């Protein structure tokens, strides 16, 4: 390695990146070719090898010297090197853009494994996306979950608002489903606040798609209609039937009406008080 030390001195290099130094040392030991070295250097985002740096290897090959097979055993790995030699090769083989590594570092994402970096790179996950998730306190997400959220274009602030509203029990698949149906976190939070916790996610999605507000369901239940299905609630809402109208029909003794009958009475503007009076006369 004294040979490379002389080259660095001749080239006027005062400081050398540790990863680059390791690659040059492996090159000098005959472990890799100049082409392979340049590929690894490219992963680090540095300039390719200069003629001066390549010269010791070319000279060594010309003189027919055998590479030092014991080098790797005796050579100590630099303590502050982020990637090992094998990891650099793995990054290069998966064509991880050096700028991508740089952006990950600039985003403070220095705790990712090489496998995670490769997976994120292959799915084209922006470092800024991961950073936004973490800034929102979402440190518990796996790489697969981050990829799934990104592929479904779920905005990080969307998840954050759910958690700010006290909703922590939704799975990633449920979050994605809510996002795809454009259901606002406030809508879900309102359901929880008014005690409508017995509705399934599919029912909430269906109610949202039909523009049914949680307050409408609450008023229906206050009118004594607590056993309605989501489809029944939607049907009542679409016909603009007020909970008070249903309550008045019940007070008039009409408790066995079908939904079709209730809708017809409402559309024909039949007054429940009139029906109650008729029942009084008949009885």
Coordinates of C-alpha atoms in Angstrom, one line a residue:
X1 CA 0.0 0.0 0.0
X2 CA 3.0 2.3 0.2
X3 CA 2.8 2.3 -3.6
X4 CA -0.7 4.0 -3.4
X5 CA 0.5 6.3 -0.7
X6 CA 3.1 7.6 -3.1
X7 CA 0.6 8.0 -5.8
X8 CA -1.7 10.1 -3.5
X9 CA 1.3 12.2 -2.6
X10 CA 2.3 12.7 -6.3
X11 CA -1.3 13.5 -7.2
X12 CA -1.5 16.1 -4.5
X13 CA -4.4 14.4 -2.6
X14 CA -4.4 15.7 1.0
X15 CA -7.6 13.9 2.1
X16 CA -9.2 10.8 0.5
X17 CA -12.8 9.6 1.1
X18 CA -12.6 6.4 3.2
X19 CA -14.8 4.4 0.8
X20 CA -12.7 5.5 -2.1
X21 CA -9.6 4.5 -0.2
X22 CA -11.0 1.1 0.4
X23 CA -11.8 0.6 -3.3
X24 CA -8.3 1.7 -4.3
X25 CA -6.8 -0.7 -1.9
X26 CA -8.8 -3.6 -3.2
X27 CA -7.8 -2.5 -6.7
X28 CA -4.2 -2.5 -5.8
X29 CA -4.5 -5.9 -4.2
X30 CA -5.9 -7.3 -7.5
X31 CA -9.3 -8.0 -6.0
X32 CA -11.2 -6.0 -8.6
X33 CA -10.6 -4.6 -12.1
X34 CA -10.3 -0.9 -13.0
X35 CA -13.7 -1.1 -14.6
X36 CA -15.2 -2.5 -11.4
X37 CA -13.5 0.1 -9.3
X38 CA -14.9 2.9 -11.4
X39 CA -18.4 1.4 -11.0
X40 CA -18.1 1.4 -7.2
X41 CA -16.6 4.9 -7.3
X42 CA -19.6 6.0 -9.3
X43 CA -21.9 4.6 -6.6
X44 CA -20.2 7.0 -4.1
X45 CA -20.9 9.9 -6.4
X46 CA -17.2 10.7 -7.0
X47 CA -15.1 11.2 -10.1
X48 CA -13.8 8.1 -11.8
X49 CA -10.2 7.0 -11.3
X50 CA -7.5 9.2 -12.7
X51 CA -4.7 7.9 -14.9
X52 CA -2.4 8.5 -11.9
X53 CA -4.6 6.3 -9.7
X54 CA -4.8 3.6 -12.4
X55 CA -1.1 3.5 -13.0
X56 CA 0.0 1.2 -10.1
X57 CA -2.4 -1.5 -11.2
X58 CA -1.3 -1.2 -14.9
X59 CA 2.4 -1.3 -13.8
X60 CA 1.7 -4.3 -11.5
X61 CA 0.0 -6.2 -14.4
X62 CA 2.9 -5.3 -16.8
X63 CA 5.5 -6.7 -14.3
X64 CA 3.4 -9.9 -13.9
X65 CA 3.2 -9.6 -10.1
X66 CA 0.8 -11.9 -8.3
X67 CA -1.8 -10.1 -6.2
X68 CA -1.4 -10.2 -2.4
X69 CA -3.9 -12.9 -1.5
X70 CA -3.5 -12.2 2.2
X71 CA -4.3 -8.5 2.0
X72 CA -7.9 -8.7 2.9
X73 CA -7.2 -10.7 6.1
X74 CA -4.6 -8.2 7.4
X75 CA -6.2 -5.0 6.2
X76 CA -8.4 -3.3 8.8
X77 CA -11.7 -1.9 7.6
X78 CA -12.0 1.9 8.2
X79 CA -14.2 2.4 11.2
X80 CA -16.3 5.2 9.8
X81 CA -17.0 3.6 6.4
X82 CA -20.7 3.4 5.9
X83 CA -20.7 0.7 3.3
X84 CA -18.5 -2.4 3.2
X85 CA -16.9 -3.5 0.0
X86 CA -19.5 -6.2 -0.7
X87 CA -22.3 -3.7 0.0
X88 CA -20.8 -1.3 -2.5
X89 CA -20.8 -4.0 -5.1
X90 CA -24.4 -4.8 -4.2
X91 CA -25.4 -1.2 -4.6
X92 CA -23.6 -1.0 -8.0
X93 CA -25.2 -4.2 -9.3
X94 CA -28.7 -2.9 -8.4
X95 CA -27.8 0.4 -10.2
X96 CA -28.6 2.6 -7.1
X97 CA -28.1 6.1 -8.3
X98 CA -25.3 7.9 -6.3
X99 CA -27.5 11.0 -6.1
X100 CA -30.2 8.8 -4.5
X101 CA -27.7 7.9 -1.7
X102 CA -26.8 11.5 -1.4
X103 CA -30.4 12.6 -1.1
X104 CA -31.1 9.9 1.6
X105 CA -28.2 11.1 3.6
X106 CA -29.2 14.8 3.2
X107 CA -32.7 13.7 4.4
X108 CA -31.2 12.3 7.5
X109 CA -32.0 8.7 6.6
X110 CA -28.8 7.2 7.7
X111 CA -30.2 4.2 9.6
X112 CA -31.4 2.3 6.5
X113 CA -29.8 -1.0 5.6
X114 CA -28.3 -1.6 2.1
X115 CA -31.2 -4.0 1.4
X116 CA -33.7 -1.3 2.3
X117 CA -32.0 1.3 0.2
X118 CA -32.0 -1.0 -2.8
X119 CA -35.7 -1.8 -2.3
X120 CA -36.6 1.8 -1.9
X121 CA -34.5 2.8 -5.0
X122 CA -36.1 0.1 -7.1
X123 CA -39.6 1.4 -6.3
X124 CA -38.5 4.9 -6.9
X125 CA -39.4 6.1 -3.4
X126 CA -38.4 9.7 -2.9
X127 CA -36.3 10.4 0.2
X128 CA -38.4 13.4 0.8
X129 CA -41.5 11.1 1.1
X130 CA -39.8 9.0 3.8
X131 CA -38.6 12.1 5.6
X132 CA -42.2 13.6 5.6
X133 CA -43.5 10.4 7.2
X134 CA -40.9 10.5 9.9
X135 CA -41.4 14.1 10.6
X136 CA -45.0 13.3 11.3
X137 CA -43.9 10.8 13.9
X138 CA -44.5 7.7 11.7
X139 CA -41.3 5.8 12.6
X140 CA -43.1 2.5 13.0
X141 CA -43.7 1.9 9.3
X142 CA -41.8 -0.9 7.6
X143 CA -40.1 -0.4 4.2
X144 CA -42.9 -2.5 2.6
X145 CA -45.5 -0.2 4.1
X146 CA -43.8 2.9 2.9
X147 CA -43.6 1.5 -0.6
X148 CA -47.3 0.5 -0.5
X149 CA -48.3 4.0 0.7
X150 CA -46.2 5.7 -1.9
X151 CA -47.4 3.5 -4.8
X152 CA -51.0 4.4 -3.9
X153 CA -50.0 8.1 -3.6
X154 CA -51.1 8.4 0.0
X155 CA -50.0 11.8 1.2
X156 CA -48.0 11.6 4.5
X157 CA -50.1 14.4 6.0
X158 CA -53.1 12.1 5.4
X159 CA -51.8 9.5 7.9
X160 CA -50.6 12.2 10.3
X161 CA -54.1 13.7 10.5
X162 CA -55.6 10.4 11.5
X163 CA -53.1 10.0 14.3
X164 CA -53.6 13.6 15.4
X165 CA -57.3 12.7 15.7
X166 CA -56.5 9.8 17.9
X167 CA -57.0 7.0 15.3
X168 CA -54.2 4.6 15.6
X169 CA -55.9 1.3 14.9
X170 CA -56.2 1.5 11.1
X171 CA -54.1 -0.8 9.0
X172 CA -52.1 0.4 6.0
X173 CA -54.6 -1.3 3.7
X174 CA -57.5 0.5 5.4
X175 CA -55.7 3.8 5.2
X176 CA -55.1 3.2 1.4
X177 CA -58.8 2.3 0.9
X178 CA -59.9 5.4 2.7
X179 CA -57.5 7.5 0.7
X180 CA -58.7 6.0 -2.6
X181 CA -62.3 6.9 -1.7
X182 CA -61.1 10.4 -0.8
X183 CA -62.5 10.0 2.7
X184 CA -61.1 12.9 4.8
X185 CA -59.6 12.0 8.2
X186 CA -62.1 14.5 9.8
X187 CA -65.0 12.3 8.5
X188 CA -63.6 9.2 10.2
X189 CA -62.8 11.2 13.3
X190 CA -66.4 12.5 13.5
X191 CA -67.8 8.9 13.4
X192 CA -65.6 8.1 16.4
X193 CA -66.6 11.2 18.3
X194 CA -70.3 10.7 18.0
X195 CA -70.0 7.0 19.1
X196 CA -70.6 5.3 15.7
X197 CA -68.0 2.7 16.4
X198 CA -70.2 -0.3 15.4
X199 CA -70.0 0.5 11.7
X200 CA -67.5 -1.4 9.5
X201 CA -65.0 0.4 7.3
X202 CA -66.8 -0.8 4.2
X203 CA -70.0 0.7 5.6
X204 CA -68.3 4.0 6.3
X205 CA -66.9 4.0 2.8
X206 CA -70.3 3.4 1.3
X207 CA -71.9 6.1 3.5
X208 CA -69.2 8.5 2.5
X209 CA -69.6 7.7 -1.2
X210 CA -73.3 8.6 -0.9
X211 CA -72.6 11.8 1.1
X212 CA -74.2 10.6 4.3
X213 CA -73.1 12.7 7.3
X214 CA -72.4 11.1 10.7
X215 CA -74.8 13.6 12.3
X216 CA -77.7 12.2 10.1
X217 CA -77.1 8.7 11.5
X218 CA -77.0 10.1 15.0
X219 CA -80.4 11.8 14.6
X220 CA -81.9 8.6 13.1
X221 CA -80.7 6.7 16.2
X222 CA -82.0 9.4 18.5
X223 CA -85.4 8.9 16.7
X224 CA -85.2 5.2 17.8
X225 CA -83.9 3.8 14.5
X226 CA -80.8 2.2 15.8
X227 CA -81.0 -1.1 13.8
X228 CA -80.8 0.4 10.3
X229 CA -78.3 -1.0 7.8
X230 CA -76.0 1.2 5.8
X231 CA -78.1 0.6 2.7
X232 CA -81.3 1.7 4.5
X233 CA -79.6 4.8 5.9
X234 CA -78.4 5.7 2.4
X235 CA -81.8 5.2 0.9
X236 CA -83.4 7.4 3.5
X237 CA -80.8 10.1 3.0
X238 CA -81.1 10.0 -0.8
X239 CA -84.9 10.6 -0.5
X240 CA -84.2 13.4 2.0
X241 CA -86.3 11.8 4.7
X242 CA -85.8 13.6 7.9
X243 CA -85.3 11.6 11.2
X244 CA -88.1 13.8 12.7
X245 CA -90.5 12.6 10.0
X246 CA -89.8 8.9 10.9
X247 CA -90.2 9.6 14.6
X248 CA -93.5 11.3 13.9
X249 CA -94.7 8.3 12.0
X250 CA -93.8 6.0 14.8
X251 CA -95.6 8.3 17.3
X252 CA -98.6 7.9 15.1
X253 CA -98.5 4.2 15.6
X254 CA -97.1 3.4 12.1
X255 CA -94.2 1.1 13.3
X256 CA -94.6 -1.6 10.7
X257 CA -94.1 0.5 7.6
X258 CA -91.7 -0.8 4.9
X259 CA -89.1 1.5 3.6
X260 CA -90.9 1.8 0.3
X261 CA -94.1 2.9 2.2
X262 CA -92.1 5.5 4.3
X263 CA -90.5 6.9 1.1
X264 CA -93.9 7.1 -0.6
X265 CA -95.6 8.8 2.3
X266 CA -92.7 11.3 2.4
X267 CA -92.7 12.0 -1.3
X268 CA -96.5 12.5 -1.3
X269 CA -96.0 14.8 1.8
X270 CA -98.5 12.9 3.9
X271 CA -98.6 14.5 7.4
X272 CA -98.0 12.0 10.2
X273 CA -100.5 14.0 12.4
X274 CA -103.2 13.4 9.8
X275 CA -102.5 9.7 9.8
X276 CA -102.6 9.7 13.6
X277 CA -106.0 11.5 13.6
X278 CA -107.3 8.9 11.1
X279 CA -106.2 6.1 13.2
X280 CA -108.0 7.7 16.2
X281 CA -111.3 8.0 14.2
X282 CA -111.0 4.4 12.9
X283 CA -110.2 2.9 16.3

